């Protein structure tokens, strides 16, 4: 389905966790990813499958120049503010990056004649739905600025489709986790707020214990349930979404999850089993804005993109994340602003 004359794909946020795994998958599928990233949260070392253009998604002229220079057939848009609690603390910054950044990108794409977009949306657009499996028709009632800004970005994309025939697939990820099985890249947020890398920090002795945010949820063991999806499965879904658009497919909003959930207590137990390490856990009050249960109904992704997760069982996710975590801290990469290596 790839246009033989041009396989270039512009990837905003491609120096980050999910974006870099997608660049690797794109390159494997015969595309040529060009990363557009301001390195505010990403890593130069993660840009391995094509060139890096340093730029901010809020800089319309910079985006336009990047599009003129590279003439991409499509854009994958990952750049954004990602931490929910930060979006609550500083909503202006969140809306600025996630909404203005997306609007500038759409304007530049329209001017440059780029008609295909794959967007990193999130389960946070649904808020706190009281259902076992969340399908795409559930009400969208985000409970924090992060989810609201992503939903607003989706709305602008719908309007650009109607007005300018700029088609988009909005991928609503559930909990991204795991790492490249070749251990070339992995999760390296600064600061890290996600459960699995923090539990693995405890396994490595980089923190004393993991705080369990809430053990009084209405779930079987009292801890919150999430749908963990391997980052390589996410990457494969992006390639499938891109092929869908290039093949003439219509715009869509699609969940990316597995359809089964794991509780915080279960994740910690599996981390103990996979790493063979003692991991101390301590109950803490609930974290503000954390829903009790978020699990995807993944059927639309399966039917529309013919995509099914292959590495998303919990032990594979944790095994891949563990290999990356050890490589990152035992054989340090130069990552600005953090101390490498283990404090012995
Ligand atoms: N990690 C998850 O579980 C998860 C779940 C749902 C949705 N998402 C979404 O997926 C996307 C990628 O998340 P991630 O976990 O890879 O985060 P990440 O922080 O590793 O990657 C984000 C990248 O965007 C870049 N960036 C940020 N602001 C920018 C700006 N103004 N201009 C240019 N580049 C900028 C950063 O430098 C970084 O490389 C985000 O949009 C996030 O909201 C992530
Ligand atoms: O030290 C920790 C960190 C997390 N948790 C819990 O672990 C679960 C998962 O938390 P985390 O890994 O931080 O992910 P989420 O808060 O679920 O958010 C992720 O998944 C959402 C979709 O489900 C996306 O919208 C967000 O961008 C992404 O960060 C939650 O119940 C947290 O309360 C702990 O108990 N202790």
JSON list of N, CA, C and O in Angstrom, two decimals, residues 58-103:
[
{"chain": "A", "resi": 58, "resn": "UNK", "atom": "N", "xyz": [4.47, 23.60, 18.77]},
{"chain": "A", "resi": 58, "resn": "UNK", "atom": "CA", "xyz": [3.71, 24.86, 18.82]},
{"chain": "A", "resi": 58, "resn": "UNK", "atom": "C", "xyz": [4.26, 25.89, 17.85]},
{"chain": "A", "resi": 58, "resn": "UNK", "atom": "O", "xyz": [3.71, 26.97, 17.70]},
{"chain": "A", "resi": 59, "resn": "UNK", "atom": "N", "xyz": [5.36, 25.55, 17.19]},
{"chain": "A", "resi": 59, "resn": "UNK", "atom": "CA", "xyz": [6.01, 26.46, 16.25]},
{"chain": "A", "resi": 59, "resn": "UNK", "atom": "C", "xyz": [5.52, 26.14, 14.83]},
{"chain": "A", "resi": 59, "resn": "UNK", "atom": "O", "xyz": [6.06, 25.27, 14.14]},
{"chain": "A", "resi": 60, "resn": "UNK", "atom": "N", "xyz": [4.47, 26.86, 14.40]},
{"chain": "A", "resi": 60, "resn": "UNK", "atom": "CA", "xyz": [3.87, 26.58, 13.10]},
{"chain": "A", "resi": 60, "resn": "UNK", "atom": "C", "xyz": [4.86, 26.70, 11.94]},
{"chain": "A", "resi": 60, "resn": "UNK", "atom": "O", "xyz": [4.87, 25.87, 11.03]},
{"chain": "A", "resi": 61, "resn": "UNK", "atom": "N", "xyz": [5.71, 27.73, 12.00]},
{"chain": "A", "resi": 61, "resn": "UNK", "atom": "CA", "xyz": [6.67, 27.94, 10.90]},
{"chain": "A", "resi": 61, "resn": "UNK", "atom": "C", "xyz": [7.68, 26.79, 10.87]},
{"chain": "A", "resi": 61, "resn": "UNK", "atom": "O", "xyz": [8.06, 26.30, 9.79]},
{"chain": "A", "resi": 62, "resn": "UNK", "atom": "N", "xyz": [8.09, 26.35, 12.05]},
{"chain": "A", "resi": 62, "resn": "UNK", "atom": "CA", "xyz": [9.05, 25.24, 12.13]},
{"chain": "A", "resi": 62, "resn": "UNK", "atom": "C", "xyz": [8.45, 23.96, 11.55]},
{"chain": "A", "resi": 62, "resn": "UNK", "atom": "O", "xyz": [9.11, 23.23, 10.80]},
{"chain": "A", "resi": 63, "resn": "UNK", "atom": "N", "xyz": [7.18, 23.72, 11.86]},
{"chain": "A", "resi": 63, "resn": "UNK", "atom": "CA", "xyz": [6.50, 22.53, 11.33]},
{"chain": "A", "resi": 63, "resn": "UNK", "atom": "C", "xyz": [6.37, 22.63, 9.82]},
{"chain": "A", "resi": 63, "resn": "UNK", "atom": "O", "xyz": [6.60, 21.65, 9.09]},
{"chain": "A", "resi": 64, "resn": "UNK", "atom": "N", "xyz": [5.99, 23.83, 9.36]},
{"chain": "A", "resi": 64, "resn": "UNK", "atom": "CA", "xyz": [5.80, 24.01, 7.92]},
{"chain": "A", "resi": 64, "resn": "UNK", "atom": "C", "xyz": [7.12, 23.76, 7.17]},
{"chain": "A", "resi": 64, "resn": "UNK", "atom": "O", "xyz": [7.14, 23.10, 6.13]},
{"chain": "A", "resi": 65, "resn": "UNK", "atom": "N", "xyz": [8.21, 24.28, 7.75]},
{"chain": "A", "resi": 65, "resn": "UNK", "atom": "CA", "xyz": [9.52, 24.08, 7.12]},
{"chain": "A", "resi": 65, "resn": "UNK", "atom": "C", "xyz": [9.86, 22.59, 7.09]},
{"chain": "A", "resi": 65, "resn": "UNK", "atom": "O", "xyz": [10.37, 22.07, 6.08]},
{"chain": "A", "resi": 66, "resn": "UNK", "atom": "N", "xyz": [9.57, 21.89, 8.19]},
{"chain": "A", "resi": 66, "resn": "UNK", "atom": "CA", "xyz": [9.88, 20.45, 8.25]},
{"chain": "A", "resi": 66, "resn": "UNK", "atom": "C", "xyz": [9.08, 19.69, 7.19]},
{"chain": "A", "resi": 66, "resn": "UNK", "atom": "O", "xyz": [9.60, 18.78, 6.53]},
{"chain": "A", "resi": 67, "resn": "UNK", "atom": "N", "xyz": [7.83, 20.08, 7.02]},
{"chain": "A", "resi": 67, "resn": "UNK", "atom": "CA", "xyz": [6.98, 19.39, 6.03]},
{"chain": "A", "resi": 67, "resn": "UNK", "atom": "C", "xyz": [7.45, 19.72, 4.61]},
{"chain": "A", "resi": 67, "resn": "UNK", "atom": "O", "xyz": [7.55, 18.83, 3.76]},
{"chain": "A", "resi": 68, "resn": "UNK", "atom": "N", "xyz": [7.79, 20.99, 4.37]},
{"chain": "A", "resi": 68, "resn": "UNK", "atom": "CA", "xyz": [8.29, 21.35, 3.03]},
{"chain": "A", "resi": 68, "resn": "UNK", "atom": "C", "xyz": [9.58, 20.60, 2.71]},
{"chain": "A", "resi": 68, "resn": "UNK", "atom": "O", "xyz": [9.79, 20.11, 1.61]},
{"chain": "A", "resi": 69, "resn": "UNK", "atom": "N", "xyz": [10.43, 20.49, 3.73]},
{"chain": "A", "resi": 69, "resn": "UNK", "atom": "CA", "xyz": [11.74, 19.86, 3.53]},
{"chain": "A", "resi": 69, "resn": "UNK", "atom": "C", "xyz": [11.61, 18.36, 3.29]},
{"chain": "A", "resi": 69, "resn": "UNK", "atom": "O", "xyz": [12.31, 17.80, 2.45]},
{"chain": "A", "resi": 70, "resn": "UNK", "atom": "N", "xyz": [10.71, 17.70, 4.02]},
{"chain": "A", "resi": 70, "resn": "UNK", "atom": "CA", "xyz": [10.69, 16.23, 3.98]},
{"chain": "A", "resi": 70, "resn": "UNK", "atom": "C", "xyz": [9.57, 15.66, 3.12]},
{"chain": "A", "resi": 70, "resn": "UNK", "atom": "O", "xyz": [9.61, 14.49, 2.75]},
{"chain": "A", "resi": 71, "resn": "UNK", "atom": "N", "xyz": [8.54, 16.47, 2.82]},
{"chain": "A", "resi": 71, "resn": "UNK", "atom": "CA", "xyz": [7.42, 16.01, 1.98]},
{"chain": "A", "resi": 71, "resn": "UNK", "atom": "C", "xyz": [6.87, 14.67, 2.43]},
{"chain": "A", "resi": 71, "resn": "UNK", "atom": "O", "xyz": [6.83, 13.71, 1.64]},
{"chain": "A", "resi": 72, "resn": "UNK", "atom": "N", "xyz": [6.41, 14.58, 3.67]},
{"chain": "A", "resi": 72, "resn": "UNK", "atom": "CA", "xyz": [5.93, 13.27, 4.16]},
{"chain": "A", "resi": 72, "resn": "UNK", "atom": "C", "xyz": [4.61, 12.86, 3.54]},
{"chain": "A", "resi": 72, "resn": "UNK", "atom": "O", "xyz": [3.81, 13.72, 3.16]},
{"chain": "A", "resi": 73, "resn": "UNK", "atom": "N", "xyz": [4.37, 11.54, 3.48]},
{"chain": "A", "resi": 73, "resn": "UNK", "atom": "CA", "xyz": [3.04, 11.08, 3.04]},
{"chain": "A", "resi": 73, "resn": "UNK", "atom": "C", "xyz": [2.05, 11.10, 4.19]},
{"chain": "A", "resi": 73, "resn": "UNK", "atom": "O", "xyz": [0.84, 11.03, 3.97]},
{"chain": "A", "resi": 74, "resn": "UNK", "atom": "N", "xyz": [2.57, 11.14, 5.42]},
{"chain": "A", "resi": 74, "resn": "UNK", "atom": "CA", "xyz": [1.68, 11.10, 6.59]},
{"chain": "A", "resi": 74, "resn": "UNK", "atom": "C", "xyz": [2.44, 11.62, 7.80]},
{"chain": "A", "resi": 74, "resn": "UNK", "atom": "O", "xyz": [3.68, 11.74, 7.77]},
{"chain": "A", "resi": 75, "resn": "UNK", "atom": "N", "xyz": [1.68, 11.92, 8.84]},
{"chain": "A", "resi": 75, "resn": "UNK", "atom": "CA", "xyz": [2.29, 12.33, 10.12]},
{"chain": "A", "resi": 75, "resn": "UNK", "atom": "C", "xyz": [1.78, 11.40, 11.22]},
{"chain": "A", "resi": 75, "resn": "UNK", "atom": "O", "xyz": [0.59, 11.06, 11.25]},
{"chain": "A", "resi": 76, "resn": "UNK", "atom": "N", "xyz": [2.69, 10.99, 12.10]},
{"chain": "A", "resi": 76, "resn": "UNK", "atom": "CA", "xyz": [2.31, 10.33, 13.36]},
{"chain": "A", "resi": 76, "resn": "UNK", "atom": "C", "xyz": [2.58, 11.33, 14.46]},
{"chain": "A", "resi": 76, "resn": "UNK", "atom": "O", "xyz": [3.72, 11.82, 14.59]},
{"chain": "A", "resi": 77, "resn": "UNK", "atom": "N", "xyz": [1.57, 11.63, 15.27]},
{"chain": "A", "resi": 77, "resn": "UNK", "atom": "CA", "xyz": [1.69, 12.74, 16.23]},
{"chain": "A", "resi": 77, "resn": "UNK", "atom": "C", "xyz": [1.66, 12.24, 17.67]},
{"chain": "A", "resi": 77, "resn": "UNK", "atom": "O", "xyz": [0.61, 11.93, 18.22]},
{"chain": "A", "resi": 78, "resn": "UNK", "atom": "N", "xyz": [2.88, 12.14, 18.27]},
{"chain": "A", "resi": 78, "resn": "UNK", "atom": "CA", "xyz": [3.02, 11.69, 19.65]},
{"chain": "A", "resi": 78, "resn": "UNK", "atom": "C", "xyz": [3.33, 12.83, 20.61]},
{"chain": "A", "resi": 78, "resn": "UNK", "atom": "O", "xyz": [3.15, 12.68, 21.81]},
{"chain": "A", "resi": 79, "resn": "UNK", "atom": "N", "xyz": [3.90, 13.93, 20.08]},
{"chain": "A", "resi": 79, "resn": "UNK", "atom": "CA", "xyz": [4.40, 14.99, 20.97]},
{"chain": "A", "resi": 79, "resn": "UNK", "atom": "C", "xyz": [3.27, 15.52, 21.84]},
{"chain": "A", "resi": 79, "resn": "UNK", "atom": "O", "xyz": [2.20, 15.84, 21.34]},
{"chain": "A", "resi": 80, "resn": "UNK", "atom": "N", "xyz": [3.54, 15.62, 23.13]},
{"chain": "A", "resi": 80, "resn": "UNK", "atom": "CA", "xyz": [2.51, 16.15, 24.01]},
{"chain": "A", "resi": 80, "resn": "UNK", "atom": "C", "xyz": [2.92, 16.08, 25.46]},
{"chain": "A", "resi": 80, "resn": "UNK", "atom": "O", "xyz": [3.94, 15.47, 25.80]},
{"chain": "A", "resi": 81, "resn": "UNK", "atom": "N", "xyz": [2.11, 16.74, 26.26]},
{"chain": "A", "resi": 81, "resn": "UNK", "atom": "CA", "xyz": [2.30, 16.62, 27.71]},
{"chain": "A", "resi": 81, "resn": "UNK", "atom": "C", "xyz": [1.57, 15.37, 28.17]},
{"chain": "A", "resi": 81, "resn": "UNK", "atom": "O", "xyz": [0.40, 15.17, 27.83]},
{"chain": "A", "resi": 82, "resn": "UNK", "atom": "N", "xyz": [2.25, 14.50, 28.93]},
{"chain": "A", "resi": 82, "resn": "UNK", "atom": "CA", "xyz": [1.70, 13.16, 29.16]},
{"chain": "A", "resi": 82, "resn": "UNK", "atom": "C", "xyz": [1.30, 12.85, 30.59]},
{"chain": "A", "resi": 82, "resn": "UNK", "atom": "O", "xyz": [0.67, 11.85, 30.84]},
{"chain": "A", "resi": 83, "resn": "UNK", "atom": "N", "xyz": [1.72, 13.68, 31.56]},
{"chain": "A", "resi": 83, "resn": "UNK", "atom": "CA", "xyz": [1.49, 13.31, 32.97]},
{"chain": "A", "resi": 83, "resn": "UNK", "atom": "C", "xyz": [0.19, 13.95, 33.47]},
{"chain": "A", "resi": 83, "resn": "UNK", "atom": "O", "xyz": [0.06, 15.18, 33.47]},
{"chain": "A", "resi": 84, "resn": "UNK", "atom": "N", "xyz": [-0.74, 13.09, 33.87]},
{"chain": "A", "resi": 84, "resn": "UNK", "atom": "CA", "xyz": [-2.07, 13.56, 34.28]},
{"chain": "A", "resi": 84, "resn": "UNK", "atom": "C", "xyz": [-1.96, 14.56, 35.43]},
{"chain": "A", "resi": 84, "resn": "UNK", "atom": "O", "xyz": [-2.56, 15.64, 35.39]},
{"chain": "A", "resi": 85, "resn": "UNK", "atom": "N", "xyz": [-1.17, 14.24, 36.46]},
{"chain": "A", "resi": 85, "resn": "UNK", "atom": "CA", "xyz": [-1.11, 15.12, 37.63]},
{"chain": "A", "resi": 85, "resn": "UNK", "atom": "C", "xyz": [-0.53, 16.49, 37.24]},
{"chain": "A", "resi": 85, "resn": "UNK", "atom": "O", "xyz": [-0.94, 17.52, 37.78]},
{"chain": "A", "resi": 86, "resn": "UNK", "atom": "N", "xyz": [0.42, 16.50, 36.29]},
{"chain": "A", "resi": 86, "resn": "UNK", "atom": "CA", "xyz": [0.98, 17.77, 35.82]},
{"chain": "A", "resi": 86, "resn": "UNK", "atom": "C", "xyz": [-0.10, 18.60, 35.12]},
{"chain": "A", "resi": 86, "resn": "UNK", "atom": "O", "xyz": [-0.12, 19.83, 35.22]},
{"chain": "A", "resi": 87, "resn": "UNK", "atom": "N", "xyz": [-1.00, 17.91, 34.40]},
{"chain": "A", "resi": 87, "resn": "UNK", "atom": "CA", "xyz": [-2.07, 18.62, 33.69]},
{"chain": "A", "resi": 87, "resn": "UNK", "atom": "C", "xyz": [-3.04, 19.26, 34.67]},
{"chain": "A", "resi": 87, "resn": "UNK", "atom": "O", "xyz": [-3.65, 20.28, 34.36]},
{"chain": "A", "resi": 88, "resn": "UNK", "atom": "N", "xyz": [-3.16, 18.67, 35.86]},
{"chain": "A", "resi": 88, "resn": "UNK", "atom": "CA", "xyz": [-4.03, 19.24, 36.89]},
{"chain": "A", "resi": 88, "resn": "UNK", "atom": "C", "xyz": [-3.33, 20.45, 37.52]},
{"chain": "A", "resi": 88, "resn": "UNK", "atom": "O", "xyz": [-3.93, 21.50, 37.73]},
{"chain": "A", "resi": 89, "resn": "UNK", "atom": "N", "xyz": [-2.02, 20.28, 37.76]},
{"chain": "A", "resi": 89, "resn": "UNK", "atom": "CA", "xyz": [-1.24, 21.35, 38.41]},
{"chain": "A", "resi": 89, "resn": "UNK", "atom": "C", "xyz": [-1.06, 22.54, 37.49]},
{"chain": "A", "resi": 89, "resn": "UNK", "atom": "O", "xyz": [-1.13, 23.69, 37.90]},
{"chain": "A", "resi": 90, "resn": "UNK", "atom": "N", "xyz": [-0.83, 22.28, 36.21]},
{"chain": "A", "resi": 90, "resn": "UNK", "atom": "CA", "xyz": [-0.53, 23.35, 35.26]},
{"chain": "A", "resi": 90, "resn": "UNK", "atom": "C", "xyz": [-1.35, 23.15, 33.98]},
{"chain": "A", "resi": 90, "resn": "UNK", "atom": "O", "xyz": [-0.81, 22.78, 32.93]},
{"chain": "A", "resi": 91, "resn": "UNK", "atom": "N", "xyz": [-2.66, 23.39, 34.06]},
{"chain": "A", "resi": 91, "resn": "UNK", "atom": "CA", "xyz": [-3.52, 23.10, 32.90]},
{"chain": "A", "resi": 91, "resn": "UNK", "atom": "C", "xyz": [-3.16, 23.93, 31.66]},
{"chain": "A", "resi": 91, "resn": "UNK", "atom": "O", "xyz": [-3.29, 23.45, 30.54]},
{"chain": "A", "resi": 92, "resn": "UNK", "atom": "N", "xyz": [-2.66, 25.15, 31.88]},
{"chain": "A", "resi": 92, "resn": "UNK", "atom": "CA", "xyz": [-2.31, 26.01, 30.74]},
{"chain": "A", "resi": 92, "resn": "UNK", "atom": "C", "xyz": [-1.25, 25.35, 29.87]},
{"chain": "A", "resi": 92, "resn": "UNK", "atom": "O", "xyz": [-1.36, 25.32, 28.64]},
{"chain": "A", "resi": 93, "resn": "UNK", "atom": "N", "xyz": [-0.22, 24.82, 30.52]},
{"chain": "A", "resi": 93, "resn": "UNK", "atom": "CA", "xyz": [0.87, 24.18, 29.76]},
{"chain": "A", "resi": 93, "resn": "UNK", "atom": "C", "xyz": [0.34, 22.97, 29.01]},
{"chain": "A", "resi": 93, "resn": "UNK", "atom": "O", "xyz": [0.71, 22.72, 27.84]},
{"chain": "A", "resi": 94, "resn": "UNK", "atom": "N", "xyz": [-0.56, 22.23, 29.66]},
{"chain": "A", "resi": 94, "resn": "UNK", "atom": "CA", "xyz": [-1.12, 21.03, 29.03]},
{"chain": "A", "resi": 94, "resn": "UNK", "atom": "C", "xyz": [-1.92, 21.40, 27.78]},
{"chain": "A", "resi": 94, "resn": "UNK", "atom": "O", "xyz": [-1.71, 20.84, 26.70]},
{"chain": "A", "resi": 95, "resn": "UNK", "atom": "N", "xyz": [-2.83, 22.37, 27.93]},
{"chain": "A", "resi": 95, "resn": "UNK", "atom": "CA", "xyz": [-3.66, 22.76, 26.78]},
{"chain": "A", "resi": 95, "resn": "UNK", "atom": "C", "xyz": [-2.80, 23.38, 25.69]},
{"chain": "A", "resi": 95, "resn": "UNK", "atom": "O", "xyz": [-3.06, 23.19, 24.49]},
{"chain": "A", "resi": 96, "resn": "UNK", "atom": "N", "xyz": [-1.77, 24.12, 26.09]},
{"chain": "A", "resi": 96, "resn": "UNK", "atom": "CA", "xyz": [-0.91, 24.77, 25.11]},
{"chain": "A", "resi": 96, "resn": "UNK", "atom": "C", "xyz": [-0.24, 23.73, 24.20]},
{"chain": "A", "resi": 96, "resn": "UNK", "atom": "O", "xyz": [-0.32, 23.81, 22.98]},
{"chain": "A", "resi": 97, "resn": "UNK", "atom": "N", "xyz": [0.36, 22.72, 24.83]},
{"chain": "A", "resi": 97, "resn": "UNK", "atom": "CA", "xyz": [1.09, 21.72, 24.03]},
{"chain": "A", "resi": 97, "resn": "UNK", "atom": "C", "xyz": [0.10, 20.79, 23.30]},
{"chain": "A", "resi": 97, "resn": "UNK", "atom": "O", "xyz": [0.20, 20.58, 22.09]},
{"chain": "A", "resi": 98, "resn": "UNK", "atom": "N", "xyz": [-0.87, 20.26, 24.05]},
{"chain": "A", "resi": 98, "resn": "UNK", "atom": "CA", "xyz": [-1.72, 19.23, 23.45]},
{"chain": "A", "resi": 98, "resn": "UNK", "atom": "C", "xyz": [-2.75, 19.80, 22.47]},
{"chain": "A", "resi": 98, "resn": "UNK", "atom": "O", "xyz": [-3.09, 19.14, 21.49]},
{"chain": "A", "resi": 99, "resn": "UNK", "atom": "N", "xyz": [-3.21, 21.00, 22.71]},
{"chain": "A", "resi": 99, "resn": "UNK", "atom": "CA", "xyz": [-4.20, 21.56, 21.79]},
{"chain": "A", "resi": 99, "resn": "UNK", "atom": "C", "xyz": [-3.56, 22.49, 20.76]},
{"chain": "A", "resi": 99, "resn": "UNK", "atom": "O", "xyz": [-3.69, 22.27, 19.55]},
{"chain": "A", "resi": 100, "resn": "UNK", "atom": "N", "xyz": [-2.85, 23.53, 21.24]},
{"chain": "A", "resi": 100, "resn": "UNK", "atom": "CA", "xyz": [-2.22, 24.44, 20.27]},
{"chain": "A", "resi": 100, "resn": "UNK", "atom": "C", "xyz": [-1.21, 23.70, 19.40]},
{"chain": "A", "resi": 100, "resn": "UNK", "atom": "O", "xyz": [-1.13, 23.95, 18.19]},
{"chain": "A", "resi": 101, "resn": "UNK", "atom": "N", "xyz": [-0.46, 22.78, 20.01]},
{"chain": "A", "resi": 101, "resn": "UNK", "atom": "CA", "xyz": [0.52, 22.02, 19.23]},
{"chain": "A", "resi": 101, "resn": "UNK", "atom": "C", "xyz": [-0.18, 21.22, 18.13]},
{"chain": "A", "resi": 101, "resn": "UNK", "atom": "O", "xyz": [0.28, 21.18, 16.98]},
{"chain": "A", "resi": 102, "resn": "UNK", "atom": "N", "xyz": [-1.32, 20.62, 18.46]},
{"chain": "A", "resi": 102, "resn": "UNK", "atom": "CA", "xyz": [-2.05, 19.82, 17.47]},
{"chain": "A", "resi": 102, "resn": "UNK", "atom": "C", "xyz": [-2.63, 20.72, 16.37]},
{"chain": "A", "resi": 102, "resn": "UNK", "atom": "O", "xyz": [-2.59, 20.39, 15.18]},
{"chain": "A", "resi": 103, "resn": "UNK", "atom": "N", "xyz": [-3.15, 21.88, 16.79]},
{"chain": "A", "resi": 103, "resn": "UNK", "atom": "CA", "xyz": [-3.73, 22.80, 15.81]},
{"chain": "A", "resi": 103, "resn": "UNK", "atom": "C", "xyz": [-2.67, 23.31, 14.83]},
{"chain": "A", "resi": 103, "resn": "UNK", "atom": "O", "xyz": [-2.88, 23.34, 13.62]}
]
